[in-house]
XYZ file of C-alpha atoms in Angstrom:
585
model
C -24.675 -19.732 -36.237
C -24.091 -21.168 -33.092
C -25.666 -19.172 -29.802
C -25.898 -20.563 -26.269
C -29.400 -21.741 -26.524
C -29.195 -24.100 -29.173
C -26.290 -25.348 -26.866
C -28.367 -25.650 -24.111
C -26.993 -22.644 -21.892
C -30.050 -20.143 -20.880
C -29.006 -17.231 -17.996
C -31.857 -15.831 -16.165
C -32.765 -11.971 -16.977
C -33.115 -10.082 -13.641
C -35.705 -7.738 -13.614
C -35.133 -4.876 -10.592
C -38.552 -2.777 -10.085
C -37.482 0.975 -10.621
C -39.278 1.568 -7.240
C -37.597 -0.599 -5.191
C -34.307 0.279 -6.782
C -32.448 3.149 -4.746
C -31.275 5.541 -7.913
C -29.186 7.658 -5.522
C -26.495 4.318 -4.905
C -26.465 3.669 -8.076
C -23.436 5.402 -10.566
C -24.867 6.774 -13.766
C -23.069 5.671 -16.969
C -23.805 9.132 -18.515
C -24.528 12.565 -17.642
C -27.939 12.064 -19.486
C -29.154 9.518 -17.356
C -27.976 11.647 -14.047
C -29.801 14.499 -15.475
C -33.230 12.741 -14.813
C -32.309 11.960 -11.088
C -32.344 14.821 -8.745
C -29.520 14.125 -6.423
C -26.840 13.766 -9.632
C -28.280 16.784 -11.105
C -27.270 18.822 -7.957
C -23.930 16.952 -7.662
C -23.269 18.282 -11.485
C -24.277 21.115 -11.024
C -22.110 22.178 -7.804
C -19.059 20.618 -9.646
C -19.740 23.397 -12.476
C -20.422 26.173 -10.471
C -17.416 25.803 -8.263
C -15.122 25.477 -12.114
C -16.795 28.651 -12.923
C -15.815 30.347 -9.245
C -12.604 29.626 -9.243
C -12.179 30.863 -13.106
C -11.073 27.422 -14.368
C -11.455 28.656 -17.547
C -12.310 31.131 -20.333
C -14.442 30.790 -23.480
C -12.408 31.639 -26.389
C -13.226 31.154 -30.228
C -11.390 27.615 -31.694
C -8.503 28.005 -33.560
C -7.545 25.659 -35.873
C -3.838 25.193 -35.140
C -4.898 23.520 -31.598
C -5.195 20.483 -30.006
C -9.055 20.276 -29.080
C -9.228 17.977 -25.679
C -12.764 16.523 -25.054
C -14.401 15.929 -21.820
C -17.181 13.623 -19.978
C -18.812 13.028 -16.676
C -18.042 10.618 -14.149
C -20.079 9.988 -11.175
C -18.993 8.397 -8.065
C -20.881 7.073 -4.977
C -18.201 7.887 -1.675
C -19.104 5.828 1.214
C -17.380 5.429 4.654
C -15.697 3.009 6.040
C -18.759 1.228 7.592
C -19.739 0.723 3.989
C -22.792 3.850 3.989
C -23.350 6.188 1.657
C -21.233 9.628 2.263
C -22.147 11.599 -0.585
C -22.539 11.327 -4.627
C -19.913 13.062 -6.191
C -19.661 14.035 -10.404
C -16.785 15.074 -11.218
C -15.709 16.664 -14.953
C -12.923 15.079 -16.098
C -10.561 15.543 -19.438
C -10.141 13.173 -21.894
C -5.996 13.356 -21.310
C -5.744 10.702 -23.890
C -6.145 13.244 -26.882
C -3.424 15.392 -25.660
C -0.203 15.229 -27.886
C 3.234 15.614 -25.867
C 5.109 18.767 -26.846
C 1.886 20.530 -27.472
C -0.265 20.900 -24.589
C 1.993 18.445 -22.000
C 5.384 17.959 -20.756
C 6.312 16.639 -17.849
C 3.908 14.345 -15.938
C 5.227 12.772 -13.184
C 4.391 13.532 -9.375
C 5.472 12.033 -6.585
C 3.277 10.314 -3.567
C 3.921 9.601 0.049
C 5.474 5.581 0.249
C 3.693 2.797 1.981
C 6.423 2.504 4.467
C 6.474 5.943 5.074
C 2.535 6.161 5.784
C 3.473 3.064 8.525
C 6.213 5.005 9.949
C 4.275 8.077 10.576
C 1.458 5.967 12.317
C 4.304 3.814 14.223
C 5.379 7.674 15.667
C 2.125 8.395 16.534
C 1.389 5.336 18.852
C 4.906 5.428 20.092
C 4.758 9.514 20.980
C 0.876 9.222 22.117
C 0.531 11.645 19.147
C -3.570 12.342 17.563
C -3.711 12.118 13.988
C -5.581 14.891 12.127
C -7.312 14.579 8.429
C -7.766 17.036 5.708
C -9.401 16.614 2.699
C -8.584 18.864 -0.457
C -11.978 20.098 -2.081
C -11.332 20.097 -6.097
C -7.783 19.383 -5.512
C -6.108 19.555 -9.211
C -8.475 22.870 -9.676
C -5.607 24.484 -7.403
C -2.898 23.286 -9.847
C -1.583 26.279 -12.196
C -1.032 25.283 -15.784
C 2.150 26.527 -17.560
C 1.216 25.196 -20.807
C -2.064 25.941 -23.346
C -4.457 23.732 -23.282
C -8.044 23.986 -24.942
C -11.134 21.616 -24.182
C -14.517 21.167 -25.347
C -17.051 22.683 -22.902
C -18.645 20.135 -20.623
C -21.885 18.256 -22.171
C -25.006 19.411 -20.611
C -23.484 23.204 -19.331
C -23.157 24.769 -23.027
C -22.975 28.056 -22.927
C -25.930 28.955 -25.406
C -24.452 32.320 -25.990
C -21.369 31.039 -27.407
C -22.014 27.561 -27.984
C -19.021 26.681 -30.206
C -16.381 28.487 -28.218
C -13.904 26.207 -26.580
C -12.699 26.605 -23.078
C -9.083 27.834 -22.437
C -7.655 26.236 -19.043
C -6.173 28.835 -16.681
C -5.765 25.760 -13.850
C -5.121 22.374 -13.873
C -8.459 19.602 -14.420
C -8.834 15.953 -13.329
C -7.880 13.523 -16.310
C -4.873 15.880 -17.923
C -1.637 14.384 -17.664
C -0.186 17.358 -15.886
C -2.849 18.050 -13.213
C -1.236 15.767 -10.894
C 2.295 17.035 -11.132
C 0.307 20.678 -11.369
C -1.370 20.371 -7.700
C 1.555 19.044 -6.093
C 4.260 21.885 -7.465
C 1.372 24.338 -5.925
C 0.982 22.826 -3.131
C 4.501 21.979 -1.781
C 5.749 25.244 -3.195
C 3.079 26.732 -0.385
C 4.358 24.500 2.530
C 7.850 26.327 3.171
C 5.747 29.700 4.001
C 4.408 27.535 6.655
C 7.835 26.991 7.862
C 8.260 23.264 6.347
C 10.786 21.725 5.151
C 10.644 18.655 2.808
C 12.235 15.454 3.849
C 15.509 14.216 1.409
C 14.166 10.332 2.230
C 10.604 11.192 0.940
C 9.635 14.047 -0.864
C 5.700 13.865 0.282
C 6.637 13.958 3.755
C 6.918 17.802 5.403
C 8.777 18.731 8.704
C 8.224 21.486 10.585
C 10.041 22.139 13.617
C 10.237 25.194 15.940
C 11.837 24.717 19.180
C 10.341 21.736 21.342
C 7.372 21.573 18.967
C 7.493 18.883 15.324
C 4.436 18.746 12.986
C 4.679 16.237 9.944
C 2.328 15.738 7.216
C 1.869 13.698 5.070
C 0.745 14.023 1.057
C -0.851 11.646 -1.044
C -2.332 13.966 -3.846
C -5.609 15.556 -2.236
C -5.367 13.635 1.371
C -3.507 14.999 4.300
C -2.284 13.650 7.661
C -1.068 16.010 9.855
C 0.462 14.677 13.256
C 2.872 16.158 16.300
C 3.939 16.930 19.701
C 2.305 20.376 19.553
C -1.789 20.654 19.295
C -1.561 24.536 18.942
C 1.224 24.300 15.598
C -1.448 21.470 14.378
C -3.996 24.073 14.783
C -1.992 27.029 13.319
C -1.086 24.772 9.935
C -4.647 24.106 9.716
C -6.332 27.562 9.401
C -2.966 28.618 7.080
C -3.864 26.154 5.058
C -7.606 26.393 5.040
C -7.341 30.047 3.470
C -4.992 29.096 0.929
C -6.562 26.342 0.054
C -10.660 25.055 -0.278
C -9.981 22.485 2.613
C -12.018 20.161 4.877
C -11.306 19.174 8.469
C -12.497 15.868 8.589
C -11.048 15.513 12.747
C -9.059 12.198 13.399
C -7.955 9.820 11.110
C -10.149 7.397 10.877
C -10.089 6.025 6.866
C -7.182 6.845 5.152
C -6.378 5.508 1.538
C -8.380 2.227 2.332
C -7.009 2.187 6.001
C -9.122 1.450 8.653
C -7.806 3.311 11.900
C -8.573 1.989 15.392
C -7.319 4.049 18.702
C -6.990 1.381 21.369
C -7.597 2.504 25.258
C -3.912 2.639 26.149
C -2.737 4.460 23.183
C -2.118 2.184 20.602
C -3.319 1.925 17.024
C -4.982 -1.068 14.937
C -4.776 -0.493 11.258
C -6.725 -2.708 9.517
C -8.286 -2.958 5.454
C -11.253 -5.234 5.903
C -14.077 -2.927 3.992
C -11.165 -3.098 1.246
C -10.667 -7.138 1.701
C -14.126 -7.647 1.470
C -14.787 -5.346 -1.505
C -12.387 -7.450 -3.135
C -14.087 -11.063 -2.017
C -17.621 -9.309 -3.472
C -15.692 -8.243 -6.433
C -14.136 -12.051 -7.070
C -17.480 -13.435 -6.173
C -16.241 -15.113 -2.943
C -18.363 -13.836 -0.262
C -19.652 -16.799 0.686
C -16.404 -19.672 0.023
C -14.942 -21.733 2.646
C -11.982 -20.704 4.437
C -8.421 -21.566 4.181
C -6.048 -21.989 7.499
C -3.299 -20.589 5.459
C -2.971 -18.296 1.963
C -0.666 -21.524 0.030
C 0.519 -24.735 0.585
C 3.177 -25.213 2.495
C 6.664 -25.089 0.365
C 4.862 -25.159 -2.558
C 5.971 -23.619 -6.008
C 4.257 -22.862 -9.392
C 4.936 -23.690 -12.152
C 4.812 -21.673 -15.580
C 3.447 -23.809 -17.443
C 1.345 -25.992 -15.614
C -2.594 -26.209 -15.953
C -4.291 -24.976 -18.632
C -4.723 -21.554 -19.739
C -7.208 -19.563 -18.061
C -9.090 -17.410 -20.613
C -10.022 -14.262 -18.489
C -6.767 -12.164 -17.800
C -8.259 -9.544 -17.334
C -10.043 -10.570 -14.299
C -6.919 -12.203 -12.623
C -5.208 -9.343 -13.767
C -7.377 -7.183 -11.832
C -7.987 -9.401 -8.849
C -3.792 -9.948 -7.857
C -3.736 -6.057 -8.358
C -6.305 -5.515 -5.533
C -4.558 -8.464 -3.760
C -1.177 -6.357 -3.856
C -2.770 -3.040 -2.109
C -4.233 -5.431 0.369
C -0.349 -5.884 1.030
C -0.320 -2.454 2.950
C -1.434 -4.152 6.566
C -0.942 -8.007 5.367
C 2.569 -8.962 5.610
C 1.083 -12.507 5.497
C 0.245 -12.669 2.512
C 3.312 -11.100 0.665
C 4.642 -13.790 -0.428
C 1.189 -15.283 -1.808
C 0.797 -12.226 -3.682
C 4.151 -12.013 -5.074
C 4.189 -15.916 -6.207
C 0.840 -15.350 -8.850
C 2.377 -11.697 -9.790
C 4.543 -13.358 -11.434
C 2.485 -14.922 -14.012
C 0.524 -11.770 -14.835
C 1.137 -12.338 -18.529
C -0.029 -15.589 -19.016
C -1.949 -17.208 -16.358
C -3.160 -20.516 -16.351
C -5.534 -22.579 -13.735
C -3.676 -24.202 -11.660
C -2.459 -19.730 -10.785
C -5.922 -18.871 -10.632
C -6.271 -21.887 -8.276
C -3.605 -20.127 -5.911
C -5.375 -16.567 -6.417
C -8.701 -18.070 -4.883
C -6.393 -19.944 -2.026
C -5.392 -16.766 -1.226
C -8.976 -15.207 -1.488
C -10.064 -18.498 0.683
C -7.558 -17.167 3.917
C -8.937 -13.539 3.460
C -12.247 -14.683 4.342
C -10.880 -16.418 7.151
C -9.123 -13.296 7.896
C -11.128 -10.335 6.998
C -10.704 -8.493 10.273
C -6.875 -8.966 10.946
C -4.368 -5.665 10.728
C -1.226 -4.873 12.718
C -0.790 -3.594 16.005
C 0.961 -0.758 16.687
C 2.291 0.005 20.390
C 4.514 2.184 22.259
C 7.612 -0.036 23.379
C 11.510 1.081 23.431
C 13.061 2.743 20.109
C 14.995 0.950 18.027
C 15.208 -0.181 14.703
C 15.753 -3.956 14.087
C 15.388 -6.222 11.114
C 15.171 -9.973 9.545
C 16.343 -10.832 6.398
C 15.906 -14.283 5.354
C 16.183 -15.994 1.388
C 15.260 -18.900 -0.024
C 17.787 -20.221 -2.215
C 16.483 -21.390 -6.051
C 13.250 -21.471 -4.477
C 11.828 -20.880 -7.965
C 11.624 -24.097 -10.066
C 10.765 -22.113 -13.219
C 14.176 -19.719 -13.180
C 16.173 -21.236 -10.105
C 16.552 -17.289 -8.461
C 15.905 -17.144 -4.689
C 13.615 -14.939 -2.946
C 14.600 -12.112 -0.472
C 12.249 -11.791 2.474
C 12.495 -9.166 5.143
C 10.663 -7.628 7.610
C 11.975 -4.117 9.685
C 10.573 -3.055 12.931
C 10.534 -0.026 14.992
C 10.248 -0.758 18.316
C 7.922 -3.576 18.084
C 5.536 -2.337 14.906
C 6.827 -3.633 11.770
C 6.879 -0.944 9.513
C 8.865 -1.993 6.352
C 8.230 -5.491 4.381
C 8.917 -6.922 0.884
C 8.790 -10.192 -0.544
C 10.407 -10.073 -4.228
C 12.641 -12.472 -6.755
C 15.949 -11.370 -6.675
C 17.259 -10.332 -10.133
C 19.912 -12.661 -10.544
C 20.744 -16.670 -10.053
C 22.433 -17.548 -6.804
C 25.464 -20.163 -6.817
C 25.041 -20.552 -2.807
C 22.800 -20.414 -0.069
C 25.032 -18.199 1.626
C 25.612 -16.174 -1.675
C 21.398 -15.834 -1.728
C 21.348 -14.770 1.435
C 24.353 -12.309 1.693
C 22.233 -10.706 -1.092
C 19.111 -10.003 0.792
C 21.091 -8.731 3.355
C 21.685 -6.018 1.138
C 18.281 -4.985 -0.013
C 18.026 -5.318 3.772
C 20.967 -3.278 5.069
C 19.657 -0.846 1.568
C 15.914 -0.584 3.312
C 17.491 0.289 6.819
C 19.642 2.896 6.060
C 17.096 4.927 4.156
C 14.768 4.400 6.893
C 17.372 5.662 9.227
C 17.988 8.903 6.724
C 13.999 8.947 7.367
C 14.317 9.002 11.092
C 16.930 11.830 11.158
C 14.445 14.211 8.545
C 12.173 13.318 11.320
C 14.538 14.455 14.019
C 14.593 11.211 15.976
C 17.617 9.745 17.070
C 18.501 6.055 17.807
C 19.695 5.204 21.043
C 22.009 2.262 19.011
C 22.871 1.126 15.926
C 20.199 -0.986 13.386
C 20.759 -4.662 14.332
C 20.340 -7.238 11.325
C 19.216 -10.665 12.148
C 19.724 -13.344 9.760
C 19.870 -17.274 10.146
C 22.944 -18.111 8.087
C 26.117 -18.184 9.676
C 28.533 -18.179 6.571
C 26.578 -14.502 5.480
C 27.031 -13.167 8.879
C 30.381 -14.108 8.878
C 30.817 -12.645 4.978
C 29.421 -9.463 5.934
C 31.419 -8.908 9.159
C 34.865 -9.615 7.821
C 36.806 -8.717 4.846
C 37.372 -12.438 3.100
C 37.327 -13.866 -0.100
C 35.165 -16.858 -1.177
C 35.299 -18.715 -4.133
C 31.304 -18.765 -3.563
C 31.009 -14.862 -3.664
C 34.384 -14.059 -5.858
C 31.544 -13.146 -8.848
C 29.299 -11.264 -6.649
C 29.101 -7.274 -7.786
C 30.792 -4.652 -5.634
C 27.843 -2.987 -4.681
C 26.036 -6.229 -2.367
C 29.418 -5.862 -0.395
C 28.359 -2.423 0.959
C 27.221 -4.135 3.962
C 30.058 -5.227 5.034
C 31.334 -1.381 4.755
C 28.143 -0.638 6.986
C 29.012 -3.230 9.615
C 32.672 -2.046 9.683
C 31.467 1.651 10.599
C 29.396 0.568 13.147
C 26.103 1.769 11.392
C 24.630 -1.476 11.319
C 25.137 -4.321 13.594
C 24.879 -8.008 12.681
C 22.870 -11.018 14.979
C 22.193 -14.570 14.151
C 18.891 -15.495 14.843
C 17.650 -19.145 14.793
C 15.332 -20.640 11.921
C 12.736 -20.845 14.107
C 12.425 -17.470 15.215
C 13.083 -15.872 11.770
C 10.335 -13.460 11.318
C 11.436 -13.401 7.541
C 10.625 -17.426 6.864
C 7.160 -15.681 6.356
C 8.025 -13.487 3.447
C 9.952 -16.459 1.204
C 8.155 -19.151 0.910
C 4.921 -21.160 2.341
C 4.360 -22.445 5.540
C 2.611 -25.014 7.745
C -0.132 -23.549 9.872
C 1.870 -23.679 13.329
C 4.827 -21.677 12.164
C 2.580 -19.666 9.925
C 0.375 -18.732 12.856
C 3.736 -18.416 15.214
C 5.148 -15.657 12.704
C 1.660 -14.210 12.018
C 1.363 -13.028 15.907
C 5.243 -11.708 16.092
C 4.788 -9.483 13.108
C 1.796 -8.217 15.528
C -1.153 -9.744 13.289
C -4.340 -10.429 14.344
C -7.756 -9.434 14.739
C -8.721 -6.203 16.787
C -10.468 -8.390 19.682
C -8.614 -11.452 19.646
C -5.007 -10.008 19.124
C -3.140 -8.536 22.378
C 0.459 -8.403 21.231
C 3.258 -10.780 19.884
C 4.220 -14.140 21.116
C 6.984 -14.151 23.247
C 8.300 -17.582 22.329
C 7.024 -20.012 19.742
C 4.823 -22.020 23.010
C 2.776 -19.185 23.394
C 1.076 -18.834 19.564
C -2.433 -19.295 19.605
C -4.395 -19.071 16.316
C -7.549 -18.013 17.807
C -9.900 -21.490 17.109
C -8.993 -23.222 20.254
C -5.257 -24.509 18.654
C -1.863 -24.169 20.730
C 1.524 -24.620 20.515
C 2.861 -26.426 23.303
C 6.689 -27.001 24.804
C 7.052 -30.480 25.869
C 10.355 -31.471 27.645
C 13.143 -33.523 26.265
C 11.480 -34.047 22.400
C 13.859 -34.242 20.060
C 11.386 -33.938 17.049
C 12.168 -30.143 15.900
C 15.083 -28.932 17.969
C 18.473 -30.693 18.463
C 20.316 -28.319 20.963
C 19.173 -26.880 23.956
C 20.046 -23.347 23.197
C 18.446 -23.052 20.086
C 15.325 -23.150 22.639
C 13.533 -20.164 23.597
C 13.651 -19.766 27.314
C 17.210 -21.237 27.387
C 16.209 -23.936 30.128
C 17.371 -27.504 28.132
C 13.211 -27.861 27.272
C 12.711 -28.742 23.241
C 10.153 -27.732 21.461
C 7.725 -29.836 19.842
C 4.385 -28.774 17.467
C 1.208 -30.405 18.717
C -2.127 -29.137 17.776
C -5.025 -29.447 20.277
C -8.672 -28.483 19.521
């Protein structure tokens, strides 16, 4: 046999002294092992007792024509957003894994609030000087009502020694069952309309309620609640409804919300950041302590299927670009990082792993950097931008585009597109659709949320033969093949629902979303898209001069250089000055 010490490979054994060794931050991996420490005991014990108060259950004798589902313990250690210990919370949970569909499940699925929805709400909020208001659902699926039978196993450690091989019989919904989510959330929204709300068609976890002058939204993502509007009195009236219905907390302002940091600036504003949850990600990767990198890939570079050799431990680069993709929520700058090693999920190899620390590397450069959000004048705008074949492996292009409201960008994606382009123009007349696709639900968002546009949506994009394709009725032998439904666009332009704008390379906010950059345009896009740290970021760049990237670096306009622009117009300040990238420490 062949072990690691006759090869030569010995790993320290670390030996913690139980006394030094703080048993109350530490998870228990069973419930017998939380039984012998006091704090876990409690936890258990008032997760049973409130089961038994709200009549979760009933003992009943087993019968042997159903499905038995077991149960276990898990115990959880919530901490705040400074990284401190809240509380210990166990939690009994079904095993929904030995449920059989048809028997004691049927329908599972239950929707949540969007990402770009969340952003929207929050853009509102700093735009209306709005306060955002938290509540916290206690034993949230325990409000669900269960339509079907379903029998578990009573919970280990809380037999009932009178009847101690009766089963329980479910009267309400429990964590782990496949139905409990889609449970809670038919109890809860079926609540909301006595409350006088009304659900929005764009996103079915968002909830308007409007009574003359006043508008309260909120927002549902299973248990957590944002509530937000014009009126602090309706605010106050939906919270005490829905604090008798419902076991609620009032945890004040948002502060932490689904891994969101929120920051309420001194002239109204709001910072949204995730560095606890980019750092818990750097501890998890083991990367605490690696060097920086200036940007998260090399510029215009592109991997490669194949190349490098095969790294052994999927699971952990599995696990790693999934963290990497929530991270996504305030990080439009790394979007298209994140969406080149997603690809490779299946079978990763080295050199991907390589790009997965790269982009780990510019995190720890970055840990504190979120978006900005500001009041400014209402309108919606976007950037679409594509690279064409940009993959090497399949030849499809890339769609990148970023939407804005007012001047918080609320909407991004970085994606493949699903099918090979003949043309630049044909590559980028297609993400002008997703675009134009992402707008107009947005703007069916907007009118749920009874705000009205002063103008029309205006699409920027940087090629000249898709503007021109989407503003008038011709017929390419590039785009001949192209489905019916990417020419909806050009119906949108034609109604006046959308309006078109060319936009120069340069100042395409997109660029950032299809492909990598040096660090002076990276940096440049980085500060428009309202990026930055909470202390060194004060708004966007109002040209490409005035980037700064915060170590001393600058952009600066020199007069008559011919080295990136050729025409005077395609200059910012429209004075006949070129610009030209120097970097200056």
């Amino acid at each position: 046999m062949t072990t690691r010490s006759k090869n030569g490979i010995f790993k320290k054994k670390a030996f913690v002294a139980s006394a030094a060794c703080d048993l109350n931050a530490i998870e228990p991996s069973s419930y017998k092992k939380a039984m012998e420490i006091p704090v876990w005991k409690q936890a258990m014990q008032e997760e049973f007792d409130a089961l038994t108060n709200q009549g979760t259950w009933s003992l009943v004798p087993p019968q042997a024509d159903k499905n038995v589902v077991s149960c276990k313990w898990i115990f959880k250690v919530k901490k705040n957003s400074d990284g401190s210990i809240s509380r210990q919370k166990a939690r009994l949970v079904a095993r929904g894994f030995s449920q059989e569909e048809g028997i004691d499940y049927d329908e599972t699925f239950s929707p949540v609030v969007r990402h770009t929805t969340v952003r929207l709400v929050l853009a509102m909020a700093a735009q209306f000087g709005w306060k955002l208001h938290q509540l916290d659902v206690k034993n949230t699926f325990l409000h669900g009502i269960l339509k079907e039978e379903v029998y578990m196993s009573q919970p280990p450690g809380f037999e009932d020694p009178r009847c101690p091989t009766h089963v329980c019989k479910l009267q309400k919904s429990l964590y782990g069952l496949k139905q409990a989510p889609r449970a809670w959330n038919e109890r809860f929204t079926s609540f909301l309309p006595q409350l006088g709300f009304k659900c929005s068609i764009a996103d079915p976890s968002l909830f308007i309620k409007s009574s003359g002058p006043s508008q309260v939204y909120l927002l549902l993502y299973v248990d957590d609640i944002i509530l937000t509007g014009n009126s602090a009195s309706a605010i106050q009236y939906v919270k005490d409804a829905l604090k008798k219905e419902f076991e609620m907390k009032d945890l004040g302002l948002l502060h932490y919300f689904l891994g969101l940091q929120i920051t309420y600036l001194l002239d109204g504003g709001l910072f949204i950041s995730q560095a606890k949850y980019a750092k818990d990600i750097l501890d998890k990767a083991g990367m605490t302590d690696c060097n920086a990198s200036i940007t998260p890939c090399l510029p215009y570079s592109k991997l490669l299927k194949d190349e490098g050799a095969p790294f052994k431990d999927v699971k952990t680069y599995r696990s790693i670009v999934g963290c990497l993709q929530y991270l996504t929520f305030t990080r439009p700058d790394i979007a298209y990082s994140v969406n080149s090693v997603c690809q490779f999920m299946q079978n990763p190899t080295k050199v991907h792993f390589l790009a997965v620390k790269r982009i780990l590397r510019y995190i720890k450069g970055t840990l504190n950097y979120g978006i900005t959000f500001r009041a400014a004048p209402l309108e919606l705008r976007a950037y679409t931008d594509s690279d064409w074949a940009g993959d090497p492996n399949d030849r499809r292009s890339t769609t990148g585009f970023v939407i804005f409201l007012g001047n918080c960008p609320i909407s991004w994606s970085s994606r493949k597109q699903t099918s090979v382009s003949r043309s630049s123009t044909e590559a980028e007349y297609r993400a002008m659709a997703d675009t134009a696709s992402e707008v107009l639900w947005l703007r069916h968002l907007l009118n749920d949320l009874h705000v009205k546009l002063p103008s029309a949506p205006t699409l920027h994009c940087d090629n000249v033969s898709a503007l021109a394709l989407a503003s008038n009725p011709i017929h390419n032998s590039k785009v001949k093949h192209v489905e019916v439904d990417v020419h909806f666009t050009r119906e949108k332009v034609a109604r006046g629902e959308l309006a078109l704008q060319f936009v120069p390379s340069l100042q395409q906010l997109a660029d950032i979303l299809t492909k990598g950059l040096d660090s002076p345009q990276f940096k440049y896009l980085c500060s428009n898209l309202m990026l930055g740290s909470l202390h060194q970021f004060e708004g966007g760049c109002k040209d490409y001069s005035d980037c700064q990237d915060g170590q001393g670096s600058q952009v600066l306009r020199v007069s008559k250089a011919t080295d990136v622009a050729t025409k005077a117009d395609t200059c910012d300040d429209k004075t006949g000055y070129q610009e030209l990238v120097t970097i200056t420490n």
